[in-house]
Amino acid sequence: MMFRPGCYQSVRPPERPLCHSARELLDLVGSKGEVACGLLLAALNQVLDKAQKASLSFGAGGGGGQGVPWPLPATACQMLQMERPRLVRRLRGRIAAILQSLVKSGDLTAYECDEVQLPIHTPSQQARRLLDLVQSKGDCAAKTLLRLLQQMENSSMSEDEVLQYHKKLRSSVLAQSLFLSTYGGTGSLSLDDVYTEGLLEVAQGSGEVPRPLGLEDIFGQVGTLNEEADTVLLSGEAGSGKSTLLQRIHLVWARGEAFEDRLLLFAFSCRRLSSEEREASLRELLFLHCCWPDGDQELIFRYILDHPHHLLFTFDGLDEFRHSFSDERRLCCPTQPAPVSTLLFSLLQGSLMQGVCKVVTSRPQAMGTPLRLYIRKEVQLKGFSPEGISHFVQNHHRDPGVSAHVLDMLRNNSALFGLCHIPVLCWIVSKCYKELLGSRGDRPRTFTDVYLMILQHFFQHRCPQQRTLGSSWETSYADVALRLGRLALWGLKSARYVFSNMELLRCSMTEDDIGTGFLVHSEGSPGSDGKHYEFLHVTLQCFFAALFVVLDDNDSEHSAIPELFNIQKRQVLVSRGCLGPCLSSYCGQEGEPKGHTAKAEKTNLQITATFVSGLLSHRHRGLLLQSCPAAAINKRFREVARALSQGLKKHFRSIPRPVEGEKKSMHAMPEFVWLIKCIYETQDASMARAAVAKLRVEHLKLTYCNIGPVECSALAYVLQHLRSPVGLQLDYNSVGDVGVEQLLPCLHMCSSLHLRNNNVTDEGVRKLTEKVVQFENFLKIALFNNKLTDACMPYFAQLLKAKQNFIALRLGNNYITAVGAELLAEGLRGHRSLQFLGLWGNKIGDNGVQALSKALESSHSLVWLSLVDNGVGSAGARALADLIRSSHTLEDLWLTKNCITREGVEYLLQALEVNSSLKSIWLGGNRLSPEDVEELKRRDNRLIF
């Protein structure tokens, strides 16, 4: 078709004269090329009478109106002459740019350009003068002019098409982002109304000092690990708010509030991509999955390929992508069809569309080492802060009385408050506030408690006439729970999170089951038929799978529990069908993609096992007995206990023998933390006691284990049963003040506590010191790289006054000034046992050092003192010299990166003359010349620069 329907309307609007419409028609046909011109001549030949055709020439050899196309011009100069009226119109508005390009090409001089652009000439006159000038220059200049004009027109058309596509894409993304999409978008909650910022930090190991990040920082330089890579990993545990954060990024982009340098944003769901079985090219992936262009697809796709730095791709839920990462096949051609997995991994690697910024969300465990090689930076989402919990609850409940009541209840239940740091649990608690406020007896304190509460809430909502459903849901809805559980477990074992109608029928699901609200509509892959469904959240799918494992009694001879907990065999569970062979009788394997073997996601199986532990606890035994025999429940509980015991023994057997002179220590792995959480879910004190009965270590190291308040509750529940004190090291986690409070029950069995990089504030210090002052065994605290200020120094001073056996206090890289040092000095004065004092990286200054030195002059125990990078000058060095003279125990004094001059070092040298016990004074990075350094080293080799 030569013309799109309706385009002729612009040629002949009723208000224009006929001659103007004729020119428009000729210009339009001319722009369509030689074939269109021939068709116009043929049409004229049909409609004109002989007298009219006699005055026209239809070309040599075809006179008399035979429809032969007009002869093409032989040269570019002839083209300028023949097309002169149309070229004048085309040149208007582009004169300056054309002239500038002709000067660069050497076809015109600057003087000639000025002559053309004289202000006395109108734009049309300037265009005619330009044509005359170029025509006089010859055919080469004429060709250049025509080429430049065509390029500018094509560029203008491309920009218009892209801007129209940008407008449509922005509108589409805005419509998808306005309302909360996670948790099934329940209640059509506006994202603006409920969005609460979580704690964002660059991943440990990036070399950056941990600090809160904003949305813009996700794309900035902070935390960059690989400058050559384009992919940003946004990691977080299940329910930490990754999808909601990504939705927030989409929303602010669509509104034009941020990321304006990214003209086009393409958002993908890895769940949807997993269900795409046919091969596709990059072009199809972008246009089918995101937004279909109304205009010229070729122009838009060419712009996408030519401007990668103007694009942003987001991939939500890479951990839910059913295909494992493979580096075997890479795709470089953007038009070549390939499996979606190949497309995705080629994009993330950068072999396809290098330069495009890609943001991927995933749980950290799902990102294997091969894929991490292509990560530019990792940003971790740590859940809500205490202030974030309050903000979320207040947004969720517009009634101030209700929100205040819920928050009071949470603050009085520290375990539940700790759970609410996980956004999905905070949402459940907010949604089930009536059940919480009306509950009698034990309040929820475990994952399982909270998910049983949401189960009760939805079933009661389904049957509102039952005012107090209580535990009777198991009687009324046991079959529904089993069918949902069957579907959930089948989905987990085959890494399926979106289900078709056919798959629901295979698992005997009914419309009433769907109507309970646990399943919500989901978009299938483009072109797929029928409705698709998914669970409100992946953790809810894990919970129903656990219910099925616990309640199903169709195959009492074979239990899924041992294999579910078995760390070694978990990766082969799917291929062997170990997760409940009974599934085969309900959910066959039809529908699996050909040539692909699904692999169950390890973290989801761990979450399921955690729920199994909680459901089989004695606290919920009465609930299960309504539909499951007591003998079966007891058997499964014993299986869980046995599996947990074997898992812990495996960790204990891996403890190496201590090096001579060092303490025996165990560096626990994340799997160890998971086993401890399973024990906590059982709330069985005897199991917790047995778990650590044979743990014989002096130091327990749990660094980089993603430990937050929830994990702290579990650790305290188990470690309080230790038989001998241990040093507990929790560096580089997300403990925070609430986590510190959760650890309090086990601190009587701790000899030390290390909490480096854990967002601990003065309030956490208050809770900690008030508790540990009671324990004789507790001797050391390390809280460097946190958020401590002068306000917490009185708590430490009181601790030192009360505990005369305290050994070590390390508070480096915080926000302590001279005021805080003076407050701490009150506790140091007269203290008899402190050996290690670390205050590096603060702002103590000379005044603070003077107060500390004065307080420590009477110490007969201090061995090590660090005041690195504290703005200490010569006055401070003079005060430290007095300390050196009086101390007979101090061995190492660290004063690097300060402001000490030659005068200050002289004070220290004088003090060293009367002190033979001090082994080293570290003075690198002070205000000393190279000559001073060389001379001072010769005077006393204990000065180290």
Short mmCIF file of N, CA and C in Angstrom, two decimals, residues 284-402:
data_model
loop_
_atom_site.label_atom_id
_atom_site.label_comp_id
_atom_site.label_asym_id
_atom_site.label_seq_id
_atom_site.Cartn_x
_atom_site.Cartn_y
_atom_site.Cartn_z
N GLU A 284 12.07 -8.71 19.05
CA GLU A 284 10.80 -9.30 19.50
C GLU A 284 10.69 -9.25 21.02
N LEU A 285 11.79 -9.50 21.69
CA LEU A 285 11.79 -9.47 23.15
C LEU A 285 11.38 -8.10 23.66
N LEU A 286 11.93 -7.05 23.08
CA LEU A 286 11.64 -5.70 23.53
C LEU A 286 10.21 -5.29 23.21
N PHE A 287 9.80 -5.54 21.98
CA PHE A 287 8.50 -5.03 21.54
C PHE A 287 7.33 -5.89 22.01
N LEU A 288 7.53 -7.22 22.07
CA LEU A 288 6.43 -8.10 22.49
C LEU A 288 6.24 -8.06 24.01
N HIS A 289 7.32 -8.06 24.76
CA HIS A 289 7.22 -8.15 26.21
C HIS A 289 7.03 -6.80 26.89
N CYS A 290 7.38 -5.73 26.20
CA CYS A 290 7.34 -4.42 26.86
C CYS A 290 6.32 -3.48 26.23
N CYS A 291 6.57 -3.03 25.00
CA CYS A 291 5.67 -2.04 24.40
C CYS A 291 5.80 -2.11 22.89
N TRP A 292 4.67 -2.30 22.21
CA TRP A 292 4.67 -2.42 20.76
C TRP A 292 4.64 -1.04 20.12
N PRO A 293 5.55 -0.75 19.19
CA PRO A 293 5.57 0.59 18.57
C PRO A 293 4.41 0.78 17.61
N ASP A 294 3.90 2.00 17.56
CA ASP A 294 2.87 2.34 16.58
C ASP A 294 3.49 2.79 15.27
N GLY A 295 4.71 3.32 15.34
CA GLY A 295 5.36 3.87 14.16
C GLY A 295 6.29 2.88 13.49
N ASP A 296 7.33 3.42 12.90
CA ASP A 296 8.28 2.64 12.13
C ASP A 296 9.18 1.85 13.09
N GLN A 297 9.00 0.53 13.12
CA GLN A 297 9.79 -0.31 14.02
C GLN A 297 11.27 -0.28 13.68
N GLU A 298 11.57 -0.22 12.39
CA GLU A 298 12.98 -0.22 11.98
C GLU A 298 13.71 0.99 12.53
N LEU A 299 13.07 2.17 12.41
CA LEU A 299 13.70 3.39 12.92
C LEU A 299 13.91 3.31 14.42
N ILE A 300 12.90 2.83 15.14
CA ILE A 300 12.99 2.77 16.60
C ILE A 300 14.04 1.75 17.03
N PHE A 301 14.05 0.61 16.39
CA PHE A 301 15.03 -0.41 16.77
C PHE A 301 16.45 0.04 16.42
N ARG A 302 16.59 0.77 15.31
CA ARG A 302 17.91 1.29 14.97
C ARG A 302 18.37 2.30 16.02
N TYR A 303 17.45 3.11 16.49
CA TYR A 303 17.81 4.05 17.57
C TYR A 303 18.25 3.28 18.82
N ILE A 304 17.54 2.22 19.16
CA ILE A 304 17.90 1.41 20.34
C ILE A 304 19.31 0.85 20.20
N LEU A 305 19.63 0.37 19.01
CA LEU A 305 20.96 -0.21 18.80
C LEU A 305 22.06 0.85 18.80
N ASP A 306 21.73 2.04 18.31
CA ASP A 306 22.74 3.10 18.18
C ASP A 306 22.93 3.92 19.44
N HIS A 307 22.00 3.83 20.39
CA HIS A 307 22.07 4.67 21.59
C HIS A 307 21.91 3.83 22.86
N PRO A 308 22.81 2.89 23.11
CA PRO A 308 22.67 2.02 24.30
C PRO A 308 22.71 2.78 25.61
N HIS A 309 23.43 3.91 25.66
CA HIS A 309 23.56 4.64 26.91
C HIS A 309 22.30 5.44 27.25
N HIS A 310 21.33 5.45 26.35
CA HIS A 310 20.06 6.11 26.63
C HIS A 310 19.00 5.12 27.10
N LEU A 311 19.39 3.86 27.34
CA LEU A 311 18.43 2.80 27.66
C LEU A 311 18.64 2.29 29.08
N LEU A 312 17.57 1.73 29.63
CA LEU A 312 17.62 1.04 30.92
C LEU A 312 16.78 -0.22 30.83
N PHE A 313 17.40 -1.37 31.08
CA PHE A 313 16.70 -2.65 31.13
C PHE A 313 16.61 -3.09 32.60
N THR A 314 15.44 -3.55 33.01
CA THR A 314 15.31 -4.11 34.37
C THR A 314 14.76 -5.53 34.27
N PHE A 315 15.33 -6.42 35.08
CA PHE A 315 14.92 -7.83 35.11
C PHE A 315 14.59 -8.18 36.55
N ASP A 316 13.33 -8.41 36.82
CA ASP A 316 12.89 -8.69 38.19
C ASP A 316 12.84 -10.19 38.44
N GLY A 317 13.53 -10.64 39.49
CA GLY A 317 13.43 -12.02 39.93
C GLY A 317 14.27 -12.99 39.14
N LEU A 318 15.55 -12.68 38.96
CA LEU A 318 16.42 -13.61 38.24
C LEU A 318 16.50 -14.96 38.95
N ASP A 319 16.33 -14.96 40.28
CA ASP A 319 16.36 -16.22 41.03
C ASP A 319 15.16 -17.10 40.69
N GLU A 320 14.14 -16.54 40.05
CA GLU A 320 12.97 -17.32 39.66
C GLU A 320 12.99 -17.70 38.19
N PHE A 321 14.10 -17.42 37.52
CA PHE A 321 14.25 -17.83 36.13
C PHE A 321 14.59 -19.31 36.10
N ARG A 322 13.87 -20.07 35.31
CA ARG A 322 13.93 -21.53 35.38
C ARG A 322 15.18 -22.12 34.76
N HIS A 323 15.92 -21.32 34.01
CA HIS A 323 17.09 -21.84 33.30
C HIS A 323 18.35 -21.45 34.06
N SER A 324 19.29 -22.37 34.18
CA SER A 324 20.55 -22.08 34.83
C SER A 324 21.45 -21.29 33.90
N PHE A 325 22.28 -20.46 34.50
CA PHE A 325 23.19 -19.64 33.72
C PHE A 325 24.19 -20.53 32.97
N SER A 326 24.41 -20.20 31.70
CA SER A 326 25.37 -20.94 30.90
C SER A 326 26.23 -19.96 30.12
N ASP A 327 27.52 -20.21 30.10
CA ASP A 327 28.46 -19.37 29.39
C ASP A 327 28.88 -19.99 28.07
N GLU A 328 28.19 -21.08 27.69
CA GLU A 328 28.62 -21.82 26.52
C GLU A 328 28.23 -21.13 25.22
N ARG A 329 27.05 -20.53 25.19
CA ARG A 329 26.60 -19.88 23.97
C ARG A 329 26.36 -18.40 24.23
N ARG A 330 26.99 -17.58 23.44
CA ARG A 330 26.80 -16.13 23.55
C ARG A 330 26.21 -15.61 22.25
N LEU A 331 25.31 -14.68 22.39
CA LEU A 331 24.66 -14.09 21.22
C LEU A 331 25.18 -12.66 21.05
N CYS A 332 25.58 -12.32 19.84
CA CYS A 332 26.07 -10.96 19.57
C CYS A 332 25.18 -10.22 18.59
N CYS A 333 24.43 -10.95 17.78
CA CYS A 333 23.61 -10.33 16.75
C CYS A 333 22.22 -10.00 17.31
N PRO A 334 21.79 -8.74 17.31
CA PRO A 334 20.50 -8.37 17.90
C PRO A 334 19.30 -8.84 17.09
N THR A 335 19.51 -9.26 15.85
CA THR A 335 18.37 -9.70 15.03
C THR A 335 18.27 -11.22 14.93
N GLN A 336 19.22 -11.93 15.52
CA GLN A 336 19.22 -13.40 15.40
C GLN A 336 18.30 -14.02 16.45
N PRO A 337 17.35 -14.84 16.05
CA PRO A 337 16.48 -15.52 17.03
C PRO A 337 17.28 -16.51 17.87
N ALA A 338 16.91 -16.62 19.15
CA ALA A 338 17.61 -17.53 20.07
C ALA A 338 16.67 -17.82 21.23
N PRO A 339 16.94 -18.89 21.99
CA PRO A 339 16.15 -19.12 23.21
C PRO A 339 16.23 -17.92 24.14
N VAL A 340 15.16 -17.69 24.88
CA VAL A 340 15.11 -16.53 25.77
C VAL A 340 16.24 -16.57 26.79
N SER A 341 16.60 -17.77 27.25
CA SER A 341 17.69 -17.87 28.22
C SER A 341 19.00 -17.36 27.62
N THR A 342 19.25 -17.67 26.37
CA THR A 342 20.46 -17.19 25.70
C THR A 342 20.43 -15.68 25.55
N LEU A 343 19.27 -15.14 25.18
CA LEU A 343 19.12 -13.69 25.08
C LEU A 343 19.41 -13.01 26.41
N LEU A 344 18.80 -13.55 27.47
CA LEU A 344 18.94 -12.93 28.79
C LEU A 344 20.39 -12.95 29.26
N PHE A 345 21.03 -14.09 29.16
CA PHE A 345 22.39 -14.20 29.67
C PHE A 345 23.37 -13.42 28.78
N SER A 346 23.08 -13.31 27.49
CA SER A 346 23.93 -12.50 26.62
C SER A 346 23.80 -11.02 26.96
N LEU A 347 22.60 -10.59 27.32
CA LEU A 347 22.42 -9.21 27.75
C LEU A 347 23.17 -8.93 29.05
N LEU A 348 23.07 -9.85 30.01
CA LEU A 348 23.72 -9.64 31.30
C LEU A 348 25.24 -9.67 31.16
N GLN A 349 25.74 -10.52 30.28
CA GLN A 349 27.19 -10.61 30.06
C GLN A 349 27.74 -9.40 29.33
N GLY A 350 26.89 -8.77 28.51
CA GLY A 350 27.35 -7.63 27.73
C GLY A 350 27.76 -7.97 26.32
N SER A 351 27.68 -9.26 25.93
CA SER A 351 27.98 -9.60 24.54
C SER A 351 26.89 -9.07 23.62
N LEU A 352 25.72 -8.83 24.15
CA LEU A 352 24.61 -8.24 23.41
C LEU A 352 24.22 -6.94 24.09
N MET A 353 24.15 -5.86 23.31
CA MET A 353 23.77 -4.53 23.81
C MET A 353 24.70 -4.05 24.92
N GLN A 354 25.99 -4.11 24.64
CA GLN A 354 26.95 -3.58 25.59
C GLN A 354 26.75 -2.07 25.73
N GLY A 355 26.83 -1.58 26.95
CA GLY A 355 26.63 -0.16 27.21
C GLY A 355 25.27 0.16 27.78
N VAL A 356 24.32 -0.78 27.65
CA VAL A 356 22.99 -0.57 28.24
C VAL A 356 23.06 -0.88 29.73
N CYS A 357 22.53 0.01 30.55
CA CYS A 357 22.49 -0.25 31.99
C CYS A 357 21.40 -1.27 32.28
N LYS A 358 21.77 -2.37 32.95
CA LYS A 358 20.82 -3.42 33.32
C LYS A 358 20.73 -3.52 34.83
N VAL A 359 19.52 -3.56 35.38
CA VAL A 359 19.31 -3.75 36.81
C VAL A 359 18.60 -5.08 36.99
N VAL A 360 19.19 -5.95 37.81
CA VAL A 360 18.66 -7.29 38.04
C VAL A 360 18.37 -7.46 39.52
N THR A 361 17.19 -7.96 39.86
CA THR A 361 16.91 -8.29 41.26
C THR A 361 17.02 -9.80 41.46
N SER A 362 17.53 -10.18 42.59
CA SER A 362 17.71 -11.60 42.88
C SER A 362 18.05 -11.77 44.34
N ARG A 363 17.74 -12.96 44.86
CA ARG A 363 18.29 -13.32 46.16
C ARG A 363 19.77 -13.60 46.00
N PRO A 364 20.59 -13.22 46.97
CA PRO A 364 22.04 -13.30 46.77
C PRO A 364 22.53 -14.71 46.50
N GLN A 365 21.91 -15.73 47.10
CA GLN A 365 22.40 -17.10 46.93
C GLN A 365 22.22 -17.60 45.50
N ALA A 366 21.28 -16.98 44.76
CA ALA A 366 20.99 -17.46 43.41
C ALA A 366 22.01 -16.98 42.39
N MET A 367 22.82 -16.01 42.74
CA MET A 367 23.81 -15.47 41.81
C MET A 367 25.11 -16.24 41.96
N GLY A 368 25.34 -17.19 41.07
CA GLY A 368 26.55 -18.00 41.14
C GLY A 368 27.78 -17.20 40.74
N THR A 369 28.93 -17.77 41.03
CA THR A 369 30.19 -17.09 40.73
C THR A 369 30.36 -16.77 39.26
N PRO A 370 30.01 -17.69 38.31
CA PRO A 370 30.19 -17.34 36.89
C PRO A 370 29.43 -16.08 36.48
N LEU A 371 28.19 -15.93 36.96
CA LEU A 371 27.40 -14.76 36.58
C LEU A 371 27.87 -13.50 37.29
N ARG A 372 28.40 -13.64 38.50
CA ARG A 372 28.89 -12.47 39.24
C ARG A 372 30.09 -11.82 38.56
N LEU A 373 30.76 -12.53 37.68
CA LEU A 373 31.88 -11.94 36.95
C LEU A 373 31.44 -10.77 36.08
N TYR A 374 30.16 -10.73 35.75
CA TYR A 374 29.65 -9.70 34.84
C TYR A 374 28.84 -8.64 35.59
N ILE A 375 28.98 -8.59 36.90
CA ILE A 375 28.25 -7.62 37.71
C ILE A 375 29.10 -6.36 37.90
N ARG A 376 28.53 -5.23 37.58
CA ARG A 376 29.24 -3.95 37.77
C ARG A 376 29.31 -3.60 39.25
N LYS A 377 28.20 -3.76 39.95
CA LYS A 377 28.13 -3.47 41.38
C LYS A 377 26.96 -4.23 41.96
N GLU A 378 27.01 -4.44 43.26
CA GLU A 378 25.91 -5.10 43.96
C GLU A 378 25.40 -4.16 45.05
N VAL A 379 24.11 -3.94 45.03
CA VAL A 379 23.44 -3.13 46.05
C VAL A 379 22.51 -4.04 46.82
N GLN A 380 22.65 -4.06 48.14
CA GLN A 380 21.86 -4.96 48.97
C GLN A 380 20.70 -4.21 49.62
N LEU A 381 19.52 -4.83 49.56
CA LEU A 381 18.34 -4.29 50.21
C LEU A 381 18.16 -5.02 51.53
N LYS A 382 18.22 -4.27 52.63
CA LYS A 382 18.27 -4.86 53.96
C LYS A 382 16.93 -4.84 54.69
N GLY A 383 15.85 -4.49 54.00
CA GLY A 383 14.55 -4.43 54.67
C GLY A 383 14.31 -3.09 55.33
N PHE A 384 13.35 -3.05 56.26
CA PHE A 384 12.95 -1.81 56.90
C PHE A 384 13.82 -1.50 58.12
N SER A 385 14.05 -0.23 58.35
CA SER A 385 14.58 0.23 59.62
C SER A 385 13.41 0.35 60.60
N PRO A 386 13.67 0.56 61.90
CA PRO A 386 12.55 0.78 62.83
C PRO A 386 11.66 1.94 62.40
N GLU A 387 12.27 3.00 61.88
CA GLU A 387 11.48 4.13 61.40
C GLU A 387 10.66 3.73 60.17
N GLY A 388 11.26 2.85 59.34
CA GLY A 388 10.53 2.38 58.16
C GLY A 388 9.31 1.56 58.53
N ILE A 389 9.41 0.76 59.58
CA ILE A 389 8.25 -0.02 60.05
C ILE A 389 7.13 0.91 60.46
N SER A 390 7.47 1.93 61.22
CA SER A 390 6.45 2.90 61.67
C SER A 390 5.82 3.59 60.47
N HIS A 391 6.64 3.98 59.49
CA HIS A 391 6.14 4.67 58.31
C HIS A 391 5.20 3.77 57.52
N PHE A 392 5.56 2.50 57.36
CA PHE A 392 4.73 1.58 56.60
C PHE A 392 3.38 1.36 57.29
N VAL A 393 3.41 1.13 58.59
CA VAL A 393 2.16 0.88 59.32
C VAL A 393 1.26 2.11 59.26
N GLN A 394 1.83 3.29 59.42
CA GLN A 394 1.03 4.52 59.37
C GLN A 394 0.45 4.74 57.99
N ASN A 395 1.19 4.39 56.94
CA ASN A 395 0.66 4.51 55.59
C ASN A 395 -0.43 3.48 55.32
N HIS A 396 -0.27 2.29 55.90
CA HIS A 396 -1.23 1.21 55.66
C HIS A 396 -2.55 1.47 56.39
N HIS A 397 -2.47 2.12 57.53
CA HIS A 397 -3.68 2.41 58.32
C HIS A 397 -3.83 3.92 58.43
N ARG A 398 -4.77 4.45 57.70
CA ARG A 398 -4.95 5.90 57.69
C ARG A 398 -5.54 6.41 59.00
N ASP A 399 -6.17 5.52 59.75
CA ASP A 399 -6.71 5.91 61.05
C ASP A 399 -5.55 5.98 62.05
N PRO A 400 -5.23 7.18 62.56
CA PRO A 400 -4.09 7.30 63.48
C PRO A 400 -4.23 6.44 64.72
N GLY A 401 -5.45 6.25 65.19
CA GLY A 401 -5.67 5.42 66.38
C GLY A 401 -5.29 3.97 66.13
N VAL A 402 -5.68 3.44 64.96
CA VAL A 402 -5.36 2.06 64.64
C VAL A 402 -3.86 1.88 64.47
#
